Amino acid sequence: MVEADSEQTMTMEIETNEFIPRDYQSEILEIAVQENTIVYLPTGSGIDRVNLMIFDECHQAVENQPMRQIMKLFENVPVNRQPRVVGLTATLLNRNCSPLTVQKVVRSLEMTFQSKVATVQDMAQIIGYSTNPEERITYFQSMVPDKVLQEAINMVTDIVDFASSVKWPSQKHSQTKIKQLIKLLRTLVVHMEMLGIFGAWKSTFACIVSTERMKRHVKLHKNSLTNDVLTAITTKLCSVMALLEQTMASYSNKERIFKFSSPQVLMLIEILRAFRATNTNNLCGIVFVRQRFTAKVLFSVVKALAACSDEFSYIRTDFMVGSNANLGDKTTRELPYTAKVNKRIISKFYDGEINLLIASNVAEEGIDIPRCTLVVKFDRPMDYRSYIQSKGRARAGDSLYVIMVPVEESKYEENYRTYKAVQEELLQYLVGQTNKRQAPTMREIEEDLYNDRDVEPYYVTWKWFSTCNCNCGDTIAESLLPITAPGSVLDAHAKVACQKGS
C-alpha cells in the first residue's frame, strides 16, 4: 500500500510539474528576497527559478570587467530604485591569493555587487548535490626531443625566421594574416616539443590545413606576394610532415601512438586505462587543456587511439573550444565552434554519444555539463579559480579528478596546498555565518566601487623644453606629431617651447 501511494505521489508530481526546492535553496532564496546577495555554493548545488537580476560567475567582476562596470552605473540611482542583485559563483575568487587575503577579496566582491555573500548553514546539506571527487596529482617526465624530432623542430623554427624576415605588403589585411601565421608556427613548435613525434605529425597536418585556408582567403584579396610566401611555407611544412611520417613508416597506427608519443600523452592514456580497470562507473570525462590548438590535436590523437586499439575502442571523443578560437587563422573550421556548435557537442555529451570531451577552459564555467566521472587537467591549473571550476565538473559519485604535472614542477604541490587552504578559509569564514556577517556600508561601496577612478592624466611640464640646450626643435616637434592635433593648444605650446629651446 505504501509502495502504491509512493507511485501515485510520483505520478502527480510529474503531471503537475511542480518545482520542489531543496531546503537550502529555500533558505537562501529567503535571504535573497530581503537583500542583495552573492550565492556561494559548490558547482551543481545552485539556485534556479529565481526571478531576479542575476550575474552568473560573478567572481569575474574585478577591475574593468563588464559586470563591475554595470554596477558602477547605479552610482546616482536612489537605493530604493535599484534592482535586486543576485550573484552566482562556485569560487568567489578570480585570482590566486593567500589564505590571509581571502576575507579582503570576498569583501571587495560584496562591495562591487552591494551585496552580502550567503551560503548554507551546514555543508552536510549539499554533500549529495555538489562536487567531492577523489583528487590525485600525477607526475610525468618532460619530453626530450630525439634527433629526428629536433630536426623537425629546427625546420619549423627556420620557417618562423623566414616568415619574420619577409617584407610583407603594408596593407592591414596582410599584416594581420602574417601575425596570425607566425603565431600559428610558434604554437606548432610548442606542441612538437610537448606531444612527441606522433603528436607533432598531427600538429603539422593541422598547421598545413590552416595555412591552405589562409591561401584561399588571400586569393580573394588578390595579394600575389602573400600567396606565394604561404605556398612556400606550406611546401616546407609538408617536408616536415614527410620527415616525421618516414620515421614512423614501418609501424602500425597503434605502435606509432605508444612508441612516438610524449610521456605526457602516454600518462593521459594510462589514466584512461586505469580508470576503466578500477572504476565501475561508465566513462563520462573531460580532459582540460590550456590552449585551443592542444584541444584539437589531442582530440585527433585520442580518436586515433580509439580507432586502432580494442582496449580503448569504447572512447567516443570530440573537442570544444571558445567562441574566439582560432588556430592562427580565423578562416579555419575552428571559428564556427561558437555557442551553437558547442551546444550540439554538449547535447551529444549528455546523450552519451560522446563520453570523453577534450576542452579548453571554455568548459570550466558557464556551461551546463553532465556529472562527470573523470576530469583530467592535462595542463596544471594556473590559479585557484581554474582549480575549483575544473574540479567542479567531477560531480558524479566516486568521481576522479587528476592534475598532471611535469616532474620538474614538483613545487606545484605547494600551490595545491595553498588552494586547499584557501578553500578551507572560505568555508570557515562563510559557512554558518550568513546571518552574523554585515552587508557592506554605503561608505565602503563609495570608496571601493564608485571612487575607483581611472588614473589621472599626466601633464607635461613645459619648462623641460625651455631648458633643453640643444638644436632639437624639429626633432621634438616631429616626435609630438602623433599625439598632438595640428592647431591644437598642445601643438602650439610644443612649437613655442621648441623655439625657445633652440
PDB file of C-alpha atoms in Angstrom, residues 166-305:
ATOM      1  CA  VAL A 166      59.816  38.680 -45.442  1.00  0.00           C
ATOM      2  CA  LYS A 167      58.924  42.266 -46.358  1.00  0.00           C
ATOM      3  CA  TRP A 168      55.212  41.808 -46.406  1.00  0.00           C
ATOM      4  CA  PRO A 169      52.708  44.160 -48.086  1.00  0.00           C
ATOM      5  CA  SER A 170      51.789  47.082 -45.881  1.00  0.00           C
ATOM      6  CA  GLN A 171      48.029  46.528 -46.151  1.00  0.00           C
ATOM      7  CA  LYS A 172      46.358  45.974 -42.801  1.00  0.00           C
ATOM      8  CA  HIS A 173      44.807  42.732 -44.013  1.00  0.00           C
ATOM      9  CA  SER A 174      48.181  41.267 -44.965  1.00  0.00           C
ATOM     10  CA  GLN A 175      49.819  42.362 -41.722  1.00  0.00           C
ATOM     11  CA  THR A 176      47.060  40.690 -39.705  1.00  0.00           C
ATOM     12  CA  LYS A 177      47.430  37.459 -41.634  1.00  0.00           C
ATOM     13  CA  ILE A 178      51.184  37.400 -41.144  1.00  0.00           C
ATOM     14  CA  LYS A 179      50.873  37.896 -37.382  1.00  0.00           C
ATOM     15  CA  GLN A 180      48.401  35.018 -37.278  1.00  0.00           C
ATOM     16  CA  LEU A 181      50.710  32.837 -39.363  1.00  0.00           C
ATOM     17  CA  ILE A 182      53.787  33.460 -37.212  1.00  0.00           C
ATOM     18  CA  LYS A 183      51.762  32.827 -34.066  1.00  0.00           C
ATOM     19  CA  LEU A 184      50.491  29.570 -35.544  1.00  0.00           C
ATOM     20  CA  LEU A 185      54.017  28.403 -36.431  1.00  0.00           C
ATOM     21  CA  ARG A 186      55.311  29.175 -32.938  1.00  0.00           C
ATOM     22  CA  THR A 187      52.369  27.292 -31.468  1.00  0.00           C
ATOM     23  CA  LEU A 188      53.336  24.357 -33.675  1.00  0.00           C
ATOM     24  CA  VAL A 189      56.859  24.328 -32.202  1.00  0.00           C
ATOM     25  CA  VAL A 190      55.440  24.268 -28.664  1.00  0.00           C
ATOM     26  CA  HIS A 191      53.234  21.288 -29.471  1.00  0.00           C
ATOM     27  CA  MET A 192      56.000  19.382 -31.220  1.00  0.00           C
ATOM     28  CA  GLU A 193      58.031  19.682 -28.028  1.00  0.00           C
ATOM     29  CA  MET A 194      55.004  18.737 -25.900  1.00  0.00           C
ATOM     30  CA  LEU A 195      53.443  15.793 -27.742  1.00  0.00           C
ATOM     31  CA  GLY A 196      56.245  13.822 -29.374  1.00  0.00           C
ATOM     32  CA  ILE A 197      56.682  12.673 -32.974  1.00  0.00           C
ATOM     33  CA  PHE A 198      53.149  11.307 -33.422  1.00  0.00           C
ATOM     34  CA  GLY A 199      51.578  14.450 -31.938  1.00  0.00           C
ATOM     35  CA  ALA A 200      53.987  16.613 -33.953  1.00  0.00           C
ATOM     36  CA  TRP A 201      52.838  14.819 -37.102  1.00  0.00           C
ATOM     37  CA  LYS A 202      49.193  15.544 -36.245  1.00  0.00           C
ATOM     38  CA  SER A 203      50.058  19.151 -35.290  1.00  0.00           C
ATOM     39  CA  THR A 204      51.924  19.781 -38.548  1.00  0.00           C
ATOM     40  CA  PHE A 205      48.988  18.483 -40.568  1.00  0.00           C
ATOM     41  CA  ALA A 206      46.625  20.840 -38.688  1.00  0.00           C
ATOM     42  CA  CYS A 207      49.022  23.711 -39.402  1.00  0.00           C
ATOM     43  CA  ILE A 208      49.112  22.853 -43.119  1.00  0.00           C
ATOM     44  CA  VAL A 209      45.308  22.853 -43.273  1.00  0.00           C
ATOM     45  CA  SER A 210      45.190  26.277 -41.613  1.00  0.00           C
ATOM     46  CA  THR A 211      47.843  27.671 -43.973  1.00  0.00           C
ATOM     47  CA  GLU A 212      45.983  26.382 -47.022  1.00  0.00           C
ATOM     48  CA  ARG A 213      42.810  28.051 -45.807  1.00  0.00           C
ATOM     49  CA  MET A 214      44.752  31.276 -45.387  1.00  0.00           C
ATOM     50  CA  LYS A 215      45.822  30.986 -49.026  1.00  0.00           C
ATOM     51  CA  ARG A 216      42.210  30.743 -50.175  1.00  0.00           C
ATOM     52  CA  HIS A 217      41.347  33.864 -48.231  1.00  0.00           C
ATOM     53  CA  VAL A 218      44.395  35.741 -49.571  1.00  0.00           C
ATOM     54  CA  LYS A 219      43.441  34.891 -53.167  1.00  0.00           C
ATOM     55  CA  LEU A 220      40.172  36.736 -52.651  1.00  0.00           C
ATOM     56  CA  HIS A 221      42.227  39.872 -51.931  1.00  0.00           C
ATOM     57  CA  LYS A 222      44.450  39.223 -54.986  1.00  0.00           C
ATOM     58  CA  ASN A 223      47.672  39.518 -52.987  1.00  0.00           C
ATOM     59  CA  SER A 224      50.176  37.504 -55.046  1.00  0.00           C
ATOM     60  CA  LEU A 225      53.201  38.020 -52.753  1.00  0.00           C
ATOM     61  CA  THR A 226      51.421  36.788 -49.649  1.00  0.00           C
ATOM     62  CA  ASN A 227      50.007  33.848 -51.598  1.00  0.00           C
ATOM     63  CA  ASP A 228      53.461  32.880 -52.934  1.00  0.00           C
ATOM     64  CA  VAL A 229      55.007  33.025 -49.451  1.00  0.00           C
ATOM     65  CA  LEU A 230      52.191  30.931 -47.977  1.00  0.00           C
ATOM     66  CA  THR A 231      52.729  28.389 -50.756  1.00  0.00           C
ATOM     67  CA  ALA A 232      56.427  28.212 -49.882  1.00  0.00           C
ATOM     68  CA  ILE A 233      55.632  27.763 -46.186  1.00  0.00           C
ATOM     69  CA  THR A 234      53.109  25.019 -46.933  1.00  0.00           C
ATOM     70  CA  THR A 235      55.745  23.213 -49.014  1.00  0.00           C
ATOM     71  CA  LYS A 236      58.253  23.422 -46.157  1.00  0.00           C
ATOM     72  CA  LEU A 237      55.657  22.140 -43.690  1.00  0.00           C
ATOM     73  CA  CYS A 238      54.949  19.195 -45.997  1.00  0.00           C
ATOM     74  CA  SER A 239      58.680  18.389 -45.816  1.00  0.00           C
ATOM     75  CA  VAL A 240      58.474  18.421 -42.015  1.00  0.00           C
ATOM     76  CA  MET A 241      55.475  16.105 -42.101  1.00  0.00           C
ATOM     77  CA  ALA A 242      57.244  13.783 -44.555  1.00  0.00           C
ATOM     78  CA  LEU A 243      60.250  13.513 -42.222  1.00  0.00           C
ATOM     79  CA  LEU A 244      58.015  12.552 -39.298  1.00  0.00           C
ATOM     80  CA  GLU A 245      55.980  10.150 -41.451  1.00  0.00           C
ATOM     81  CA  GLN A 246      59.115   8.433 -42.732  1.00  0.00           C
ATOM     82  CA  THR A 247      60.310   7.828 -39.149  1.00  0.00           C
ATOM     83  CA  MET A 248      57.048   6.026 -38.282  1.00  0.00           C
ATOM     84  CA  ALA A 249      56.526   4.338 -41.666  1.00  0.00           C
ATOM     85  CA  SER A 250      57.235   0.764 -40.580  1.00  0.00           C
ATOM     86  CA  TYR A 251      54.883   0.860 -37.571  1.00  0.00           C
ATOM     87  CA  SER A 252      51.137   0.320 -37.237  1.00  0.00           C
ATOM     88  CA  ASN A 253      48.939   3.171 -36.002  1.00  0.00           C
ATOM     89  CA  LYS A 254      48.770   1.641 -32.521  1.00  0.00           C
ATOM     90  CA  GLU A 255      52.547   1.219 -32.403  1.00  0.00           C
ATOM     91  CA  ARG A 256      53.012   4.778 -33.608  1.00  0.00           C
ATOM     92  CA  ILE A 257      50.941   6.153 -30.744  1.00  0.00           C
ATOM     93  CA  PHE A 258      52.702   4.186 -27.999  1.00  0.00           C
ATOM     94  CA  LYS A 259      56.234   4.427 -29.403  1.00  0.00           C
ATOM     95  CA  PHE A 260      56.245   8.008 -30.666  1.00  0.00           C
ATOM     96  CA  SER A 261      54.100   9.891 -28.128  1.00  0.00           C
ATOM     97  CA  SER A 262      55.496  12.044 -25.329  1.00  0.00           C
ATOM     98  CA  PRO A 263      55.434  10.961 -21.657  1.00  0.00           C
ATOM     99  CA  GLN A 264      52.622  13.464 -21.095  1.00  0.00           C
ATOM    100  CA  VAL A 265      50.396  11.863 -23.751  1.00  0.00           C
ATOM    101  CA  LEU A 266      51.277   8.362 -22.532  1.00  0.00           C
ATOM    102  CA  MET A 267      50.393   9.399 -18.976  1.00  0.00           C
ATOM    103  CA  LEU A 268      46.957  10.517 -20.153  1.00  0.00           C
ATOM    104  CA  ILE A 269      46.470   7.149 -21.877  1.00  0.00           C
ATOM    105  CA  GLU A 270      47.486   5.371 -18.671  1.00  0.00           C
ATOM    106  CA  ILE A 271      44.984   7.443 -16.660  1.00  0.00           C
ATOM    107  CA  LEU A 272      42.224   6.383 -19.067  1.00  0.00           C
ATOM    108  CA  ARG A 273      43.304   2.738 -18.872  1.00  0.00           C
ATOM    109  CA  ALA A 274      43.457   2.720 -15.057  1.00  0.00           C
ATOM    110  CA  PHE A 275      40.078   4.428 -14.744  1.00  0.00           C
ATOM    111  CA  ARG A 276      38.474   1.817 -16.976  1.00  0.00           C
ATOM    112  CA  ALA A 277      40.068  -1.023 -14.975  1.00  0.00           C
ATOM    113  CA  THR A 278      39.297   0.227 -11.450  1.00  0.00           C
ATOM    114  CA  ASN A 279      36.103   2.267 -11.718  1.00  0.00           C
ATOM    115  CA  THR A 280      32.635   0.741 -12.027  1.00  0.00           C
ATOM    116  CA  ASN A 281      31.198   3.972 -13.430  1.00  0.00           C
ATOM    117  CA  ASN A 282      30.859   4.416 -17.168  1.00  0.00           C
ATOM    118  CA  LEU A 283      33.259   6.945 -18.604  1.00  0.00           C
ATOM    119  CA  CYS A 284      31.896  10.489 -18.771  1.00  0.00           C
ATOM    120  CA  GLY A 285      35.063  12.527 -18.818  1.00  0.00           C
ATOM    121  CA  ILE A 286      36.624  15.864 -19.664  1.00  0.00           C
ATOM    122  CA  VAL A 287      40.288  16.496 -20.405  1.00  0.00           C
ATOM    123  CA  PHE A 288      41.039  20.177 -19.847  1.00  0.00           C
ATOM    124  CA  VAL A 289      43.881  21.765 -21.815  1.00  0.00           C
ATOM    125  CA  ARG A 290      45.300  25.280 -21.730  1.00  0.00           C
ATOM    126  CA  GLN A 291      45.482  26.065 -25.458  1.00  0.00           C
ATOM    127  CA  ARG A 292      42.831  25.685 -28.145  1.00  0.00           C
ATOM    128  CA  PHE A 293      45.336  24.147 -30.544  1.00  0.00           C
ATOM    129  CA  THR A 294      46.092  21.472 -27.927  1.00  0.00           C
ATOM    130  CA  ALA A 295      42.394  20.578 -27.756  1.00  0.00           C
ATOM    131  CA  LYS A 296      42.228  19.900 -31.484  1.00  0.00           C
ATOM    132  CA  VAL A 297      45.470  17.909 -31.744  1.00  0.00           C
ATOM    133  CA  LEU A 298      44.886  15.877 -28.573  1.00  0.00           C
ATOM    134  CA  PHE A 299      41.389  15.063 -29.836  1.00  0.00           C
ATOM    135  CA  SER A 300      42.964  13.739 -33.040  1.00  0.00           C
ATOM    136  CA  VAL A 301      45.423  11.595 -31.061  1.00  0.00           C
ATOM    137  CA  VAL A 302      42.739  10.120 -28.766  1.00  0.00           C
ATOM    138  CA  LYS A 303      40.427   9.493 -31.721  1.00  0.00           C
ATOM    139  CA  ALA A 304      43.223   7.598 -33.496  1.00  0.00           C
ATOM    140  CA  LEU A 305      43.833   5.572 -30.316  1.00  0.00           C
TER     141      LEU A 305
END
